[in-house]
Coordinates of C-alpha atoms and ligand atoms in Angstrom, one line a residue:
X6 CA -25.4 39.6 33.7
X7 CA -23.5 41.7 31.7
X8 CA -20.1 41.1 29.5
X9 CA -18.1 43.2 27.6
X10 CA -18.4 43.8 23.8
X11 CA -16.1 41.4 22.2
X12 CA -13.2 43.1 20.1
X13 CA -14.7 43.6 16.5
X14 CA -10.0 43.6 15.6
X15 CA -9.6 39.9 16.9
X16 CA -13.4 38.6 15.6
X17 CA -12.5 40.1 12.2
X18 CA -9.1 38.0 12.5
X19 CA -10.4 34.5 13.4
X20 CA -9.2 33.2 10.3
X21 CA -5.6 34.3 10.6
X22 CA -5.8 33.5 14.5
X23 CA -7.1 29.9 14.2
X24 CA -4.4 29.3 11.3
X25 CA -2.0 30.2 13.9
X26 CA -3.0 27.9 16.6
X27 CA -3.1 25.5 13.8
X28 CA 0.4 25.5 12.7
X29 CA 1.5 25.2 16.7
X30 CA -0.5 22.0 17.4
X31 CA -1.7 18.3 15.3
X32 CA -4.3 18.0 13.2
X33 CA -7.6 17.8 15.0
X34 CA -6.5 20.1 17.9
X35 CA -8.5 22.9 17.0
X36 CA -12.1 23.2 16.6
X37 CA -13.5 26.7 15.1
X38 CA -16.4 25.3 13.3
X39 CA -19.2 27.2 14.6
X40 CA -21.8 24.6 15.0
X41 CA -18.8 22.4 17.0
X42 CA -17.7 25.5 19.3
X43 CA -21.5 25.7 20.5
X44 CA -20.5 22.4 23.5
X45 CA -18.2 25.0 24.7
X46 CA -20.8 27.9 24.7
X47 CA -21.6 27.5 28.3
X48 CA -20.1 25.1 32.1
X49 CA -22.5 24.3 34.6
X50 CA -24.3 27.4 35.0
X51 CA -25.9 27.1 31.9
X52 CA -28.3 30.6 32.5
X53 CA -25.3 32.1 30.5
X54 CA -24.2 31.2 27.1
X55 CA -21.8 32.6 24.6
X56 CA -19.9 30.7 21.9
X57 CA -16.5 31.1 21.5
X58 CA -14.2 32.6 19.0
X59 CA -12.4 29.1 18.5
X60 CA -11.5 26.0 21.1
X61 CA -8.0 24.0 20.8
X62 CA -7.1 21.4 22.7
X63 CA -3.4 20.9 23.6
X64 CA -2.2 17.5 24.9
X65 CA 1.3 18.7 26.5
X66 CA 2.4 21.3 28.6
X67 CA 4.5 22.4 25.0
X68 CA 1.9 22.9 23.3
X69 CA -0.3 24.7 26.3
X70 CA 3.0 27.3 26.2
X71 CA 2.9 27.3 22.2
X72 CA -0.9 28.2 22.0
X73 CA -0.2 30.7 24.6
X74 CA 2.6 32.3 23.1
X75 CA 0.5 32.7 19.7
X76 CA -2.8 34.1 21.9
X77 CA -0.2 36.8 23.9
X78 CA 1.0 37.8 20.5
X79 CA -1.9 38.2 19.1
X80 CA -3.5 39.9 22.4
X81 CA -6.4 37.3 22.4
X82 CA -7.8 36.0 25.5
X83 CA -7.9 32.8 26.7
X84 CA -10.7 30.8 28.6
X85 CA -9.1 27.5 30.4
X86 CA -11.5 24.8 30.8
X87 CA -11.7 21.4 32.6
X88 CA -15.1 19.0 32.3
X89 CA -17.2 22.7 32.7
X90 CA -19.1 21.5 35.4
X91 CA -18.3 25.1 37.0
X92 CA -21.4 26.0 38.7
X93 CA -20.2 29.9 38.5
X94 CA -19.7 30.2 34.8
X95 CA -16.0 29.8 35.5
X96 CA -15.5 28.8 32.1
X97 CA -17.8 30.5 30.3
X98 CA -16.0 32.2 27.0
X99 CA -16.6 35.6 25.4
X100 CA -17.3 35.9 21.5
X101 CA -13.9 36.6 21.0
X102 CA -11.8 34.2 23.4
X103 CA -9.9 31.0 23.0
X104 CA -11.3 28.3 24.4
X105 CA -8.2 26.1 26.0
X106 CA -9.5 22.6 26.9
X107 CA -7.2 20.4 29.0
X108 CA -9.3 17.3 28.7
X109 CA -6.7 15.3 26.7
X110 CA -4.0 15.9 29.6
X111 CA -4.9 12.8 31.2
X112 CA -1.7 11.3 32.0
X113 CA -0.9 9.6 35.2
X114 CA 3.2 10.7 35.6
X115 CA 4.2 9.7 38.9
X116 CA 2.6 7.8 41.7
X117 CA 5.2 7.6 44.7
X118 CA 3.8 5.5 47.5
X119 CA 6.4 6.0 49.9
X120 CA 6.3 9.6 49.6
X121 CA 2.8 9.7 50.0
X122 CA 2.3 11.6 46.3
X123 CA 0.9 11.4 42.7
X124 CA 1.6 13.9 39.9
X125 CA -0.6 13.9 37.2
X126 CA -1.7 15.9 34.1
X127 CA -5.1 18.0 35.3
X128 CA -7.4 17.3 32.7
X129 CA -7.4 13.6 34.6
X130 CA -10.6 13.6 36.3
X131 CA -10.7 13.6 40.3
X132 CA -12.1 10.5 40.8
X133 CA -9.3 8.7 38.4
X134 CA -6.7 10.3 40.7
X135 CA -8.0 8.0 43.6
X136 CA -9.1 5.2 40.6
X137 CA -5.2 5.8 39.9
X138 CA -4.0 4.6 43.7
X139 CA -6.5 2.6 45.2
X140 CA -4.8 -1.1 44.8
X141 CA -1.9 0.6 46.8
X142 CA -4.0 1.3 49.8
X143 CA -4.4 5.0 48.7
X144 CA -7.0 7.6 47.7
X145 CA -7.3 11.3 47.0
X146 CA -9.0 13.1 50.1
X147 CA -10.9 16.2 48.1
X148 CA -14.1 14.5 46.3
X149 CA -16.4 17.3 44.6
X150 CA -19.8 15.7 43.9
X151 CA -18.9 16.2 40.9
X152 CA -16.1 14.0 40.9
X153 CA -16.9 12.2 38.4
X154 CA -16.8 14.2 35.4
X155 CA -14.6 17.1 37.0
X156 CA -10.7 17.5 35.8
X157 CA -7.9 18.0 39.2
X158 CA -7.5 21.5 36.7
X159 CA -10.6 23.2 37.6
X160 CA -10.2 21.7 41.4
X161 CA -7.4 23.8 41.4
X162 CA -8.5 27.0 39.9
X163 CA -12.0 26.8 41.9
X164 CA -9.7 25.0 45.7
X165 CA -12.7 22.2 45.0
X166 CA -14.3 21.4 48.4
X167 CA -16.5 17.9 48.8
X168 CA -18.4 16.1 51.7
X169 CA -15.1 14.6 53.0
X170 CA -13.1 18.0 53.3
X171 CA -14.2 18.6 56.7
X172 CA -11.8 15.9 58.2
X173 CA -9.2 16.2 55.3
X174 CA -9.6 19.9 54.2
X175 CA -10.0 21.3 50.2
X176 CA -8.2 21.4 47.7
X177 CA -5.1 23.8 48.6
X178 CA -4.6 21.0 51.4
X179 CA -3.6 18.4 49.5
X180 CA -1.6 20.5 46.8
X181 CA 1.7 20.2 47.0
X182 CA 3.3 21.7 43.8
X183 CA 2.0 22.3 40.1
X184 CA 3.8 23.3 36.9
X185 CA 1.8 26.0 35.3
X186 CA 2.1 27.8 31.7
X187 CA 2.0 32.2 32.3
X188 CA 0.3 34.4 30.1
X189 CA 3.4 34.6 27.7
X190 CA 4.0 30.6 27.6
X191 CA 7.2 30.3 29.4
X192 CA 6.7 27.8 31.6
X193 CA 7.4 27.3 36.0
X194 CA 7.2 25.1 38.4
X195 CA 5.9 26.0 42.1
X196 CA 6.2 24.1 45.0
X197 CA 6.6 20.1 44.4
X198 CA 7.3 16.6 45.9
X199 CA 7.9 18.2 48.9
X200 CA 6.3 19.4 51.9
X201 CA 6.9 23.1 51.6
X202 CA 8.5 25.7 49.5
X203 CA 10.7 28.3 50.5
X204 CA 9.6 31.8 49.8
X205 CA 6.0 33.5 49.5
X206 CA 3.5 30.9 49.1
X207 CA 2.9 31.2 45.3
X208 CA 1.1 27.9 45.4
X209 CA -1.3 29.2 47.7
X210 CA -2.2 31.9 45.1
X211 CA -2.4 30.6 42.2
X212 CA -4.7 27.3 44.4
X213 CA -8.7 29.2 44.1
X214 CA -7.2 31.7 41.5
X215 CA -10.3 30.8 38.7
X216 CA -7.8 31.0 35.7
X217 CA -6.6 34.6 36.3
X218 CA -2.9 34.0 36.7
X219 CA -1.9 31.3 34.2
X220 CA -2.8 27.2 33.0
X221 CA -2.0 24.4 35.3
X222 CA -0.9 21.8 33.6
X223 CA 0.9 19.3 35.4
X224 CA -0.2 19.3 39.7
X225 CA 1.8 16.8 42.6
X226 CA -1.5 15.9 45.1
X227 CA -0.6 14.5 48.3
X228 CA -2.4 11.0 48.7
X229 CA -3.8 9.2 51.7
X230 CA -3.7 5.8 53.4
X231 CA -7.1 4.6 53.4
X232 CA -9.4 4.7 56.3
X233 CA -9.3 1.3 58.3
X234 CA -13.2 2.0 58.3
X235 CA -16.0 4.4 57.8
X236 CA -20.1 4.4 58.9
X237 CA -22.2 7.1 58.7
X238 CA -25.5 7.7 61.2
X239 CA -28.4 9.8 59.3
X240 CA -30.6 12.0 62.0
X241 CA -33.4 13.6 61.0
X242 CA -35.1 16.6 62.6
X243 CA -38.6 18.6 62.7
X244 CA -36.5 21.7 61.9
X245 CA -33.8 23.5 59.9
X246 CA -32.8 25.3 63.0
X247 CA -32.5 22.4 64.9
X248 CA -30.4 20.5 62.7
X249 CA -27.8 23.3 62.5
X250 CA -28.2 24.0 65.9
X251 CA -26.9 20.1 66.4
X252 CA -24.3 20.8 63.5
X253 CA -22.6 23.5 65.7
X254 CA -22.8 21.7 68.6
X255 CA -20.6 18.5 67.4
X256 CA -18.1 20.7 66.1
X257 CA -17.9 22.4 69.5
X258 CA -17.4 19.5 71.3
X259 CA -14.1 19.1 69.5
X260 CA -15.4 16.1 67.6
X261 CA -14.3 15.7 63.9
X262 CA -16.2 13.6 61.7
X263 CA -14.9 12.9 58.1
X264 CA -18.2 14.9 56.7
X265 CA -21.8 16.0 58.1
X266 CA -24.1 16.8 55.2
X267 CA -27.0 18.5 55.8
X268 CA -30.6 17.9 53.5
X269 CA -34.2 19.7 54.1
X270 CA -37.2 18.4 53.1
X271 CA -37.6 20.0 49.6
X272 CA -34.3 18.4 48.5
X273 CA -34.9 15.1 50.9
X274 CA -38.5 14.9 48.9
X275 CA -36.9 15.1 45.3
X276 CA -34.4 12.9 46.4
X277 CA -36.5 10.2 47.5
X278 CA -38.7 10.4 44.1
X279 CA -35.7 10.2 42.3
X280 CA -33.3 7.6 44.2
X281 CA -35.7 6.1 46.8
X282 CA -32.9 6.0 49.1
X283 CA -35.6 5.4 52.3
X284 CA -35.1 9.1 54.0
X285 CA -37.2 9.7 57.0
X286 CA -40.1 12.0 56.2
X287 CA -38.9 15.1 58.0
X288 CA -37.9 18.8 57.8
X289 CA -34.4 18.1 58.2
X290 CA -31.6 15.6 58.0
X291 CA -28.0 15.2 58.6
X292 CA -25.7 12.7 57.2
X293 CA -22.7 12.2 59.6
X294 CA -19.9 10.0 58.9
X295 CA -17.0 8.9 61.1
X296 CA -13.6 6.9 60.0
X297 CA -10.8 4.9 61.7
X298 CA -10.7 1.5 63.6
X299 CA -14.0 -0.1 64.3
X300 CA -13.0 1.3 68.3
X301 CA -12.4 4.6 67.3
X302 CA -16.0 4.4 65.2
X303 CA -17.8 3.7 68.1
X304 CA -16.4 6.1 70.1
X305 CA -17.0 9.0 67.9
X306 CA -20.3 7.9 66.7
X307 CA -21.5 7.1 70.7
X308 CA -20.6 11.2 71.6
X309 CA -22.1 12.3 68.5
X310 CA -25.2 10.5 68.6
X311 CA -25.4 11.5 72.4
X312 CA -25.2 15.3 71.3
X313 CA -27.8 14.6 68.4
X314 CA -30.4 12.8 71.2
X315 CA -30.4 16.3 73.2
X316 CA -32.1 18.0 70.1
X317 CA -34.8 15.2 70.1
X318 CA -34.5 13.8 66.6
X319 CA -37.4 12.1 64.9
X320 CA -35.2 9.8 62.9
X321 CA -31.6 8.5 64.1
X322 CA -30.4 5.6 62.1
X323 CA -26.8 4.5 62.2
X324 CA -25.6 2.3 59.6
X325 CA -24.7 -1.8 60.3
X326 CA -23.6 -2.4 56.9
X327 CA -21.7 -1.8 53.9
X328 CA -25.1 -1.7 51.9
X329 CA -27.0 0.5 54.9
X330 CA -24.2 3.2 54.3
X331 CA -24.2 3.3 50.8
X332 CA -28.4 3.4 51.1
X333 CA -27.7 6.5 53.5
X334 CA -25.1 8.3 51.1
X335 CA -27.6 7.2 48.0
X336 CA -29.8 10.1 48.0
X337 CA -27.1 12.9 49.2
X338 CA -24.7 11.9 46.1
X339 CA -28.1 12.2 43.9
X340 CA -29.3 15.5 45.2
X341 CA -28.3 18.1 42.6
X342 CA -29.2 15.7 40.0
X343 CA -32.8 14.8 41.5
X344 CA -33.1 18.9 42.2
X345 CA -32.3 19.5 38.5
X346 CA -35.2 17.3 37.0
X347 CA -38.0 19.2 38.8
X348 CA -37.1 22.3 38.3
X349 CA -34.5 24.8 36.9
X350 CA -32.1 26.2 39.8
X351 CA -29.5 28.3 40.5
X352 CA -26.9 26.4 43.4
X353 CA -25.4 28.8 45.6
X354 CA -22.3 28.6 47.4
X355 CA -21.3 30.8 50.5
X356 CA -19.8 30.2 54.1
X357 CA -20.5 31.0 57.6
X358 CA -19.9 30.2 60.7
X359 CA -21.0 27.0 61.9
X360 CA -22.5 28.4 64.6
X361 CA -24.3 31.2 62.6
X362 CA -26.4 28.0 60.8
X363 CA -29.2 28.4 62.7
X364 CA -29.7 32.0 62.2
X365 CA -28.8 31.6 58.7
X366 CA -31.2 28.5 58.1
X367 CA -34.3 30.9 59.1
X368 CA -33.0 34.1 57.4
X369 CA -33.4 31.9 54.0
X370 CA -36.6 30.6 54.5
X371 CA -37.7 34.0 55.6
X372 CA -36.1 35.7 52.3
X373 CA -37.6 33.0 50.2
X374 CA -41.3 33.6 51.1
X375 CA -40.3 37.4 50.5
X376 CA -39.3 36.6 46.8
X377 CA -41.6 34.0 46.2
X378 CA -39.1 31.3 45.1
X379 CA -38.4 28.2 46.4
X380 CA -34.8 27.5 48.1
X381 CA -33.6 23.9 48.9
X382 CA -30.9 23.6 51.0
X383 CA -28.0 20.4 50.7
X384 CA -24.5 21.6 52.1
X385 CA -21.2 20.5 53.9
X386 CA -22.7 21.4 56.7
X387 CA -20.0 20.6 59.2
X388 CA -17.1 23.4 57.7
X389 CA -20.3 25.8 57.0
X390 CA -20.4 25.5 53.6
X391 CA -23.9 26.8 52.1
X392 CA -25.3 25.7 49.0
X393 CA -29.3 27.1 49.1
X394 CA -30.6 26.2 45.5
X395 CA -32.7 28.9 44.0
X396 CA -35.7 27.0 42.3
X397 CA -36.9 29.5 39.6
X398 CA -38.7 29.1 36.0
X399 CA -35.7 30.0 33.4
X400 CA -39.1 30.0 30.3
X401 CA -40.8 32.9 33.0
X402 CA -39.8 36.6 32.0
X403 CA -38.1 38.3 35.2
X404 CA -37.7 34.5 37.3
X405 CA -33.9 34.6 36.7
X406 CA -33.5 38.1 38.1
X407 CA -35.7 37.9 40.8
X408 CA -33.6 34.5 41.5
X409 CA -30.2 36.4 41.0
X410 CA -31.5 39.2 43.5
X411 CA -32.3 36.7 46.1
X412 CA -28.9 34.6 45.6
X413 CA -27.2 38.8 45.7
X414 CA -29.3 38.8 49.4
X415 CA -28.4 35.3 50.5
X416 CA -24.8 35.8 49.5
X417 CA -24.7 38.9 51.2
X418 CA -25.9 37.6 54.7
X419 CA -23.2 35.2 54.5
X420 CA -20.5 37.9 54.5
X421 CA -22.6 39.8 56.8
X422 CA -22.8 37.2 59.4
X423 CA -18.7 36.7 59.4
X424 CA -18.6 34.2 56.2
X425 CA -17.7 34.7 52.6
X426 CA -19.2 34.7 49.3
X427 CA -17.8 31.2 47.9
X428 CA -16.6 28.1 49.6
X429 CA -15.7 25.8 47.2
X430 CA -17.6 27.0 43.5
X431 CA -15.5 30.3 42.8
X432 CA -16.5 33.6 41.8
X433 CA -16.4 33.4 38.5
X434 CA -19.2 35.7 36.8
X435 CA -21.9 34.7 39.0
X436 CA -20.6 36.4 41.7
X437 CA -17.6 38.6 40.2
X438 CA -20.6 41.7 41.1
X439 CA -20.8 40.8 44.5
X440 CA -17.1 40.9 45.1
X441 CA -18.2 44.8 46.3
X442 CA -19.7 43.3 49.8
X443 CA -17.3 41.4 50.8
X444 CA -14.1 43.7 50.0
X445 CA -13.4 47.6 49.8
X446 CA -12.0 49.0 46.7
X447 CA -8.7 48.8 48.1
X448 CA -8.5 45.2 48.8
X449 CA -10.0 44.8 45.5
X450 CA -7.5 47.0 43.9
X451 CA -4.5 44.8 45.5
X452 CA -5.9 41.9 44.0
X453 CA -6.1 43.6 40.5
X454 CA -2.3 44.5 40.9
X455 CA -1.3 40.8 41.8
X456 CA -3.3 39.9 38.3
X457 CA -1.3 42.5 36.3
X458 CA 2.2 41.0 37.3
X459 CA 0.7 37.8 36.0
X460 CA -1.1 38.6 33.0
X461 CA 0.1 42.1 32.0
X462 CA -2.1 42.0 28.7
X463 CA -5.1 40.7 30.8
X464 CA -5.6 38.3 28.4
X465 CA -6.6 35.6 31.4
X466 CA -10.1 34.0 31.8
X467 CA -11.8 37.7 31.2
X468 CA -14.8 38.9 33.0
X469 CA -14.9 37.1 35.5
X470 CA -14.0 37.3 39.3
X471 CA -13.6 40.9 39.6
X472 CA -16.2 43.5 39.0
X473 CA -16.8 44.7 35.5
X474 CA -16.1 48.2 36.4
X475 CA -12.8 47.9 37.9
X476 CA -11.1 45.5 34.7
X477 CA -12.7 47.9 31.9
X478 CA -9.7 50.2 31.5
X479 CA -7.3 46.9 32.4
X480 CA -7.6 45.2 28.8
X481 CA -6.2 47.6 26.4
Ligands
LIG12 C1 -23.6 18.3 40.0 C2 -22.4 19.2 40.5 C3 -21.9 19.0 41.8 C4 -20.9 19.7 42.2 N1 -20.4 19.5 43.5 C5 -19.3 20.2 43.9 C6 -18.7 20.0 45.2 O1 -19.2 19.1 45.9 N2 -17.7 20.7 45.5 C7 -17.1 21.6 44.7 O2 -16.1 22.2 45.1 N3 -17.6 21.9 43.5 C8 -18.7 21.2 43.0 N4 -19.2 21.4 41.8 C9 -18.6 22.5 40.9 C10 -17.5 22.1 40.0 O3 -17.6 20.7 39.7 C11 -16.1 22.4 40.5 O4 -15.9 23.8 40.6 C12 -15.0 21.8 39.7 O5 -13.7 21.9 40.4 C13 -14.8 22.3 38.3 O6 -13.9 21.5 37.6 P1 -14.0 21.5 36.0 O7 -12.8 20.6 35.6 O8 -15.3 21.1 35.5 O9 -13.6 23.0 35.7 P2 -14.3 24.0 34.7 O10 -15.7 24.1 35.0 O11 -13.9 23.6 33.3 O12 -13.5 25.3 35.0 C14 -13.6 25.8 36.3 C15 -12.6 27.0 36.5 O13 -11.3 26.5 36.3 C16 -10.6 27.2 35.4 N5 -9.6 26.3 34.8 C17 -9.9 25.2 34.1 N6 -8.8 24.6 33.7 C18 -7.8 25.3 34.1 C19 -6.3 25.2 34.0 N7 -5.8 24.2 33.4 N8 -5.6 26.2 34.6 C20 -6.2 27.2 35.2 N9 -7.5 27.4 35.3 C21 -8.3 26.4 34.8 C22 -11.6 27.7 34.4 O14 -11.2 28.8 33.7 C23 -12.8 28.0 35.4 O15 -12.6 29.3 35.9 C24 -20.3 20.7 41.3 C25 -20.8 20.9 40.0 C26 -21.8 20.1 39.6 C27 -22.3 20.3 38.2

């Protein structure tokens, strides 16, 4: 993966540069000790590394629009970052970039029940948005595995997905206004406590827009009455096929669960060494999870499990109990974890069709025996959203590219087959190469024109999203 040279001008500036950014924000706010910058030298796709030139961290939207009037001036680019659990090197910096942490926006700043809404600073985690509403009866529909640890800010920039999107959709569904800092630090507010906007959906832009077009700093989230009730059923199945063959058939009979997850066996085998959750020994499993009044459970969960019973499952288990559906979620919430302690792996993230997973299913076993690596697959199955995971030897000269040419092929059949190269991860430079399958040069060229009324100096989140080739001549 290739990045371009750093500019020799702004490293041989740091010092004036950082005393800049110090004289805009407290004591403390900016780290440029080399040994300090290195936590910031990589997000969750940690095959790529570079430090920074400096990192501050700004706790208002003032000072967000003070450090990016200095970093305009100065024409120095500027890397925004949540928790950096990207798993697309969203946030990875260049030598000579700014590293612009949100983590101390944390604060809470509105939570209005009866308008069904919560504003909030973005460096407050997603989980904490729910944690923020739950005595009230509410919650927070979009939940990223990674919920934990990941900030509503990079939600935003990547339109987050999560197993309960299907019913509730991603990220840019439950949006409803944020106030973001441009390029040049003046500050605007789109959209808000309302239910639309008038005008072009700018909203909708900047939701999935990876840092390209300015810092979110404040976001209104719609929030949800909870769910009367929820129960999963777990199905297992001799085949990959099969199971998605199964998949598209609920969602063709107009049924719509809150989530269907789907496991094979290499992932449902590292997950039961690592979380003992009691998965079925099988090829295949799906986790399937209905909501609403006990009468409306039954009913949904009778016509799916009906439709699961024509594909003759080995395993069909629905849950009777608060602690049965946390033992059925156990191993899918501990998945990547359990994946990532027996081997290095690259998670992929594409879409299809649902009804292209069977096809799509065999195509990656088929492409994996071809390269001679190992591919798990654990995905939001239901709104066909793909993550294989590349298992590959990062200490064996050659694995990672032979791992990045068989995530180039998988990605590829996704587009090919009517889907698209990212669901719910982002481009960022993991796939910013590939951007060339799914789009001509003149879509890509529209899409470089909306970044230049934004960030006329270019000085956004470099290097990432859009080919190499077409930015070089961008940055001046
Ligand atoms: C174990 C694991 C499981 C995961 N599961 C899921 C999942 O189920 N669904 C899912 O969608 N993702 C998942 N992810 C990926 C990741 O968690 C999401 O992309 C998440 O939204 C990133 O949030 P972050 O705060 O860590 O952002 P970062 O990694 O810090 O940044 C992500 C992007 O947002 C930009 N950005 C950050 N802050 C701002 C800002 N203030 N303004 C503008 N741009 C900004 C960055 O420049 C970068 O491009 C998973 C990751 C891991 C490690």
């Amino acid at each position: 993966m290739q990045m371009p040279k750093p500019s020799e001008q702004i490293l041989a500036r740091k010092s004036q540069i950082v005393a800049r950014l110090q004289a805009v924000l407290p004591k403390g706010a900016v780290i440029h000790d080399p040994i300090q910058t290195r936590v910031y030298e990589c997000d969750a796709l940690t095959a790529y590394k570079c430090p920074p030139l400096c990192a501050v961290l700004p706790a208002s939207t003032a000072e967000v629009s003070a450090v990016m009037k200095v970093c305009f001036e100065e024409g120095v680019p500027v890397v925004p970052r949540g928790a950096g659990t990207s798993l697309a090197g969203g946030a990875l910096p260049t030598a000579d970039s700014v590293i612009l942490g949100v983590a101390r926006l944390t604060d809470v700043i509105d939570a209005d029940y009866d308008n069904r809404f919560i504003q909030v600073q973005t460096g407050r985690t997603n989980l904490s948005v729910t944690g923020a509403v739950e005595e009230e009866g509410f919650f927070y529909a979009p939940d990223p595995s990674s919920q934990l640890a990941c900030a509503i800010a990079g939600n935003i920039a990547m339109n987050s997905g999560g197993a309960h999107c299907l019913k509730y959709g991603v990220t840019t569904n439950n949006l409803m206004g944020v106030t973001m800092v441009m390029a040049d630090g003046e500050v605007v507010e789109i959209g808000g406590a309302h239910l639309d906007a008038g005008g072009l959906d700018l909203l909708g832009l900047i939701c999935g827009s990876e840092g390209q077009l300015g810092i979110v700093t404040e976001a209104t989230l719609r929030i949800l009455a909870k769910p009367e009730g929820a129960r999963p059923v777990l199905v297992g199945f001799d085949s990959n096929e099969v199971a998605g063959a199964c998949v598209s058939d609920i969602i063709k009979a107009g049924i719509l669960p809150v989530a269907i997850e789907f496991m094979d066996r290499p992932v449902i085998r590292a997950t039961e060494d690592f979380a003992k959750a009691g998965y079925p020994d099988c090829e295949a499993l799906l986790i399937i999870e209905v909501e609403g009044s006990d009468a409306e459970i039954d009913d949904q969960l009778a016509r799916i499990i009906k439709i699961a019973k024509t594909h003759n499952p080995v395993e069909l288990r629905e849950s009777t109990s608060a602690a049965e559906s946390a033992a059925i979620w156990l191993g899918r919430k501990s998945a990547f974890g359990a994946m990532g302690q027996i081997n290095d792996y690259m998670c992929l993230d594409g879409t299809i069709p649902v009804s292209e997973l069977p096809f799509v299913l065999r195509r990656i076993g088929e492409m994996s025996a071809e390269y001679g690596l190992g591919v798990g697959n654990v995905f939001h199955a239901g709104d066909g959203n793909m993550h294989p995971l590349i298992l590959f030897d990062a200490n064996k000269p050659g694995d990672l590219e032979k791992c990045e040419a068989l995530g180039a092929d998988i990605l590829t059949l996704c587009v090919e087959v009517g889907g698209c190269l990212t669901g719910e991860h982002g481009v960022g430079v993991e796939k910013r190469d590939l951007m060339r399958r799914q789009y001509t040069d003149e879509d890509l060229e529209i899409q470089l024109a909306v970044k230049d009324v934004f960030d006329p100096k270019w000085i956004l989140n470099p290097a990432k999203v859009f080919p190499l080739s077409t930015t070089e001549t961008r940055r001046g």
